[in-house]
Amino acid sequence: MGRNRLAEERSPYLLLHADDPVDWRPWGDAALEEARQAGKPIFLSIGYSTCHWCHVMHRESFLDADVARWLNEHFIPIKVDREEHPDVDEFYMTAVQAMTGEGGWPLTVFLTPEGLPFYGGTYFPKTRRFGRIGLLELLPRIVELWRTRPEDVRQVAENARRGLRSLFAFEARPFEEGLVDEAYRALRREYDPVHGGFGTAPKFPLAHRLLFLLRYGAEKKEPEATAMAAESLRKMAAGAIRDHLGGGWMRYATDRAWRVPHFEKMLYDQALLLYALAEAAAATGEATFRDLAEETVAYVFERLGAPEGAFYTAEDADVDGVEGAYYLFTPEEVRAVLGEEDGALFSAAYDIGSPGPIEGKSAPNLTRFEPKALQDRFGMSEAALFQRLEAARKRLRAYREARHRLFVDRKILSGPNGLMIAALARAGELLGRPAWVARAEAAYRFVRERLIGGDGTLYVRYIDGERKNIATLDDVAALAWGALELFFAAQAPAYLEEARRWVAYADARFRAPEGGYRHTAAAGPGGVSVRKAADGAIPSGNAVLAFVRAHFARLLGRPEDAEALEALFTAFGGRAFARPAEHAFLLAARLVVEGSGAEVVIVGEREHPATAALVRATREGYRPHTLVLVRPPAGPEAEAWDRALPDTAAMRPVGGRPAAYVCRRMVCRAPVTDPDALRAALAEAT
């Protein structure tokens, strides 16, 4: 056959499959109706363009004529880009995890013609290997089962539907004092004291857990919480999960020590780690975290930055079908590039062994870096050691870029861009990088101009002038978070209004009658609605909206905000009590309203030296729950502040000098004009 029905799509992932012999359909009403009319089961395959095992299954199975023959004759094969259809992915991933206990991509699901799942898994080879059944063995079994026992298959699907409804049923329970403490204790139990992070292997960055720990440590005066987060970031930064030559972070490590990464780089990971690094820099004062934040931003701007100001989705893991080939070296290759002495030095410093842990090769890492031993071995000073290693890194990076090219998925997704907007704004604010805030503003403008339809509907993705697929709760919540962080970083009340509009959008389209928010506006197959506040690779949309609403409750003082926030906490209270570590970001939102932070309103022209001195006083130390507002005393900007935050309208300079008002839930002390007096007021209030 010629090109299949994916040839008209714009998704890079779907276009990779446009020449398969499998007669793929894109997800949509037409494919589902075809399955119902034909009475055939659906073979659903979900992946994304930078997924290594998706590429493996493509080469082994979907390019094979025998596999294609079975799929084309007996099934309606549907291919989904999970990043274009997060709604479809979330529903069927949850179903497969519930049925099998495993999940991941590629995701393979067998559905009834009505779209209900009855069997599934992840990677299936063509023939049995790795202890996994092959498709040429599995497909005939499914076909025979559907032919001879269709009612049994439908009963399995119905049981799965009921199980999913139960899984997403609310366990309403009011939050009680001490739940955030229990989350900390749960994370402490899971913490790896040797290598940082949580659990054994595989290990994910889980930056939202680190953010909770940093904020918990500051709020509860618990240094161990801060130390766990900081040491996790240090260990990850030493590991191969960080690209030591080009910057940026991999998705996860397959080992406990972070030496063997899964190599694709996702925009959302860069965003969440940037946010955590900026907070760690503020919490600890360590220059290392500031440097890592700078490195992360440099990578994102260089490799994932779109010309229009927004950000692309991901950078691939594979070169010519080999995962990580771009990143891997042998000692011989390093010496050939750097020469004998510098090659030996770099290999010793960056753990390029023989044989290495990844198909005999190694990804550069600093998990075994011992500077003093290297100084003694190579007879050089500490300064000379780091100078030569820096020069070696630059040479190897240039060699690596000439050796291979990595594919970049140039989709622009609303949700991951929202996360990057939030991270750049927060990091720019904490680390004094106004250019980062300006780039976040440019990305936000792009989303507003290109990803919203004429009727106000937000879409998931943009490619080459086309926006497509209605956004999910996660997308909307991420943009609300981005707008909120831009408000604090840019001190522009228009962004607070934008954040309020996004929350109103979520209220109108996703709010569930039982409380909380659904993942999608419409229910999924069988009337099942996905509703959760537990975190995955990113914080859940419900948790992010709680984080945003917690700031509204602090800033605006409106009873409806406090009531909506408490209802949101209560909707997921039972789940949070049962698994507090999995709800770390929801509990980070709880800290915003339970914590001791103050609201500081500084009234003065922003460029005035006295105003700047007061702002600097609020930046000393790490007070993540102290909200700092800088409003002008008069003029059109002041009028915008009055509309957005009317409680600040009566605040004025004192004696012609910029003044700071230290408040708790907008109940304010007498204003101060001296930075030392402001420091004292903050110490007393927080």
PDB file of C-alpha atoms in Angstrom, residues 499-613:
ATOM      1  CA  ALA A 499      -4.664  33.880  36.068  1.00  0.00           C
ATOM      2  CA  ARG A 500      -8.173  34.572  37.336  1.00  0.00           C
ATOM      3  CA  ARG A 501      -9.546  34.117  33.814  1.00  0.00           C
ATOM      4  CA  TRP A 502      -7.860  30.727  33.477  1.00  0.00           C
ATOM      5  CA  VAL A 503      -9.320  29.580  36.799  1.00  0.00           C
ATOM      6  CA  ALA A 504     -12.752  30.785  35.667  1.00  0.00           C
ATOM      7  CA  TYR A 505     -12.204  28.833  32.422  1.00  0.00           C
ATOM      8  CA  ALA A 506     -11.488  25.679  34.465  1.00  0.00           C
ATOM      9  CA  ASP A 507     -14.550  26.329  36.636  1.00  0.00           C
ATOM     10  CA  ALA A 508     -16.767  26.629  33.569  1.00  0.00           C
ATOM     11  CA  ARG A 509     -15.473  23.607  31.654  1.00  0.00           C
ATOM     12  CA  PHE A 510     -13.921  21.086  34.044  1.00  0.00           C
ATOM     13  CA  ARG A 511     -15.456  21.458  37.498  1.00  0.00           C
ATOM     14  CA  ALA A 512     -17.129  18.250  38.683  1.00  0.00           C
ATOM     15  CA  PRO A 513     -20.401  18.428  40.633  1.00  0.00           C
ATOM     16  CA  GLU A 514     -18.855  16.197  43.316  1.00  0.00           C
ATOM     17  CA  GLY A 515     -15.934  18.595  43.774  1.00  0.00           C
ATOM     18  CA  GLY A 516     -12.579  19.097  42.123  1.00  0.00           C
ATOM     19  CA  TYR A 517     -12.005  19.123  38.389  1.00  0.00           C
ATOM     20  CA  ARG A 518     -12.239  16.537  35.627  1.00  0.00           C
ATOM     21  CA  HIS A 519      -9.272  16.005  33.321  1.00  0.00           C
ATOM     22  CA  THR A 520     -11.479  16.705  30.280  1.00  0.00           C
ATOM     23  CA  ALA A 521     -14.690  18.592  29.727  1.00  0.00           C
ATOM     24  CA  ALA A 522     -16.446  15.503  28.329  1.00  0.00           C
ATOM     25  CA  ALA A 523     -16.464  12.082  29.912  1.00  0.00           C
ATOM     26  CA  GLY A 524     -14.435   9.309  28.331  1.00  0.00           C
ATOM     27  CA  PRO A 525     -15.646   5.953  27.000  1.00  0.00           C
ATOM     28  CA  GLY A 526     -18.382   4.438  29.092  1.00  0.00           C
ATOM     29  CA  GLY A 527     -19.082   7.746  30.787  1.00  0.00           C
ATOM     30  CA  VAL A 528     -15.904   7.579  32.883  1.00  0.00           C
ATOM     31  CA  SER A 529     -14.366  10.913  33.883  1.00  0.00           C
ATOM     32  CA  VAL A 530     -10.741  11.061  34.981  1.00  0.00           C
ATOM     33  CA  ARG A 531     -10.455  13.008  38.251  1.00  0.00           C
ATOM     34  CA  LYS A 532      -7.270  13.004  40.281  1.00  0.00           C
ATOM     35  CA  ALA A 533      -4.928  15.205  42.288  1.00  0.00           C
ATOM     36  CA  ALA A 534      -2.005  12.778  42.525  1.00  0.00           C
ATOM     37  CA  ASP A 535       1.154  13.829  40.714  1.00  0.00           C
ATOM     38  CA  GLY A 536       2.754  12.002  37.822  1.00  0.00           C
ATOM     39  CA  ALA A 537       5.694  13.204  35.768  1.00  0.00           C
ATOM     40  CA  ILE A 538       4.166  16.657  36.245  1.00  0.00           C
ATOM     41  CA  PRO A 539       1.915  17.962  39.033  1.00  0.00           C
ATOM     42  CA  SER A 540      -1.754  17.191  38.486  1.00  0.00           C
ATOM     43  CA  GLY A 541      -4.032  19.899  37.146  1.00  0.00           C
ATOM     44  CA  ASN A 542      -6.097  19.816  40.335  1.00  0.00           C
ATOM     45  CA  ALA A 543      -2.984  20.368  42.457  1.00  0.00           C
ATOM     46  CA  VAL A 544      -1.766  23.230  40.252  1.00  0.00           C
ATOM     47  CA  LEU A 545      -5.168  24.925  40.425  1.00  0.00           C
ATOM     48  CA  ALA A 546      -5.092  24.527  44.200  1.00  0.00           C
ATOM     49  CA  PHE A 547      -1.669  26.210  44.228  1.00  0.00           C
ATOM     50  CA  VAL A 548      -3.004  29.109  42.156  1.00  0.00           C
ATOM     51  CA  ARG A 549      -6.232  29.422  44.155  1.00  0.00           C
ATOM     52  CA  ALA A 550      -4.243  29.412  47.398  1.00  0.00           C
ATOM     53  CA  HIS A 551      -2.510  32.584  46.220  1.00  0.00           C
ATOM     54  CA  PHE A 552      -5.866  34.100  45.281  1.00  0.00           C
ATOM     55  CA  ALA A 553      -7.159  33.372  48.781  1.00  0.00           C
ATOM     56  CA  ARG A 554      -4.116  35.146  50.216  1.00  0.00           C
ATOM     57  CA  LEU A 555      -4.141  38.140  47.885  1.00  0.00           C
ATOM     58  CA  LEU A 556      -7.773  38.856  47.181  1.00  0.00           C
ATOM     59  CA  GLY A 557      -9.468  38.040  50.462  1.00  0.00           C
ATOM     60  CA  ARG A 558     -12.664  36.938  48.732  1.00  0.00           C
ATOM     61  CA  PRO A 559     -14.751  34.332  50.605  1.00  0.00           C
ATOM     62  CA  GLU A 560     -15.510  32.537  47.343  1.00  0.00           C
ATOM     63  CA  ASP A 561     -11.794  31.861  46.749  1.00  0.00           C
ATOM     64  CA  ALA A 562     -11.288  30.429  50.220  1.00  0.00           C
ATOM     65  CA  GLU A 563     -14.435  28.318  49.919  1.00  0.00           C
ATOM     66  CA  ALA A 564     -13.529  26.977  46.467  1.00  0.00           C
ATOM     67  CA  LEU A 565     -10.026  26.155  47.672  1.00  0.00           C
ATOM     68  CA  GLU A 566     -11.266  24.296  50.737  1.00  0.00           C
ATOM     69  CA  ALA A 567     -13.754  22.352  48.596  1.00  0.00           C
ATOM     70  CA  LEU A 568     -10.903  21.361  46.292  1.00  0.00           C
ATOM     71  CA  PHE A 569      -8.784  20.135  49.199  1.00  0.00           C
ATOM     72  CA  THR A 570     -11.744  18.243  50.663  1.00  0.00           C
ATOM     73  CA  ALA A 571     -12.579  16.563  47.328  1.00  0.00           C
ATOM     74  CA  PHE A 572      -9.197  14.826  47.312  1.00  0.00           C
ATOM     75  CA  GLY A 573      -8.662  14.631  51.057  1.00  0.00           C
ATOM     76  CA  GLY A 574      -9.238  10.896  51.268  1.00  0.00           C
ATOM     77  CA  ARG A 575      -6.720  10.184  48.511  1.00  0.00           C
ATOM     78  CA  ALA A 576      -4.186  12.570  50.028  1.00  0.00           C
ATOM     79  CA  PHE A 577      -4.495  10.945  53.464  1.00  0.00           C
ATOM     80  CA  ALA A 578      -4.019   7.502  51.928  1.00  0.00           C
ATOM     81  CA  ARG A 579      -0.995   8.445  49.770  1.00  0.00           C
ATOM     82  CA  PRO A 580       0.417  11.795  50.906  1.00  0.00           C
ATOM     83  CA  ALA A 581       3.754  11.520  49.051  1.00  0.00           C
ATOM     84  CA  GLU A 582       1.899  11.142  45.753  1.00  0.00           C
ATOM     85  CA  HIS A 583       0.068  14.406  46.468  1.00  0.00           C
ATOM     86  CA  ALA A 584       3.146  16.503  47.203  1.00  0.00           C
ATOM     87  CA  PHE A 585       2.148  19.432  45.024  1.00  0.00           C
ATOM     88  CA  LEU A 586      -1.387  19.535  46.403  1.00  0.00           C
ATOM     89  CA  LEU A 587       0.217  19.748  49.840  1.00  0.00           C
ATOM     90  CA  ALA A 588       2.613  22.439  48.602  1.00  0.00           C
ATOM     91  CA  ALA A 589      -0.558  24.396  47.854  1.00  0.00           C
ATOM     92  CA  ARG A 590      -1.745  23.703  51.382  1.00  0.00           C
ATOM     93  CA  LEU A 591       1.466  25.215  52.742  1.00  0.00           C
ATOM     94  CA  VAL A 592       0.659  28.473  50.926  1.00  0.00           C
ATOM     95  CA  VAL A 593      -2.453  28.958  53.064  1.00  0.00           C
ATOM     96  CA  GLU A 594      -1.315  27.192  56.249  1.00  0.00           C
ATOM     97  CA  GLY A 595       2.089  28.836  56.288  1.00  0.00           C
ATOM     98  CA  SER A 596       3.425  31.852  58.086  1.00  0.00           C
ATOM     99  CA  GLY A 597       4.169  33.957  55.020  1.00  0.00           C
ATOM    100  CA  ALA A 598       3.265  37.628  54.886  1.00  0.00           C
ATOM    101  CA  GLU A 599       2.031  39.888  52.120  1.00  0.00           C
ATOM    102  CA  VAL A 600       4.368  42.822  51.575  1.00  0.00           C
ATOM    103  CA  VAL A 601       3.083  45.763  49.541  1.00  0.00           C
ATOM    104  CA  ILE A 602       5.796  48.236  48.585  1.00  0.00           C
ATOM    105  CA  VAL A 603       4.403  51.512  47.281  1.00  0.00           C
ATOM    106  CA  GLY A 604       6.862  53.510  45.221  1.00  0.00           C
ATOM    107  CA  GLU A 605       8.215  54.072  41.764  1.00  0.00           C
ATOM    108  CA  ARG A 606       9.986  50.884  40.773  1.00  0.00           C
ATOM    109  CA  GLU A 607      13.109  52.681  39.548  1.00  0.00           C
ATOM    110  CA  HIS A 608      13.487  54.698  42.757  1.00  0.00           C
ATOM    111  CA  PRO A 609      16.579  53.601  44.755  1.00  0.00           C
ATOM    112  CA  ALA A 610      14.603  53.546  47.991  1.00  0.00           C
ATOM    113  CA  THR A 611      11.995  51.251  46.433  1.00  0.00           C
ATOM    114  CA  ALA A 612      14.745  48.932  45.198  1.00  0.00           C
ATOM    115  CA  ALA A 613      16.290  48.858  48.676  1.00  0.00           C
TER     116      ALA A 613
END
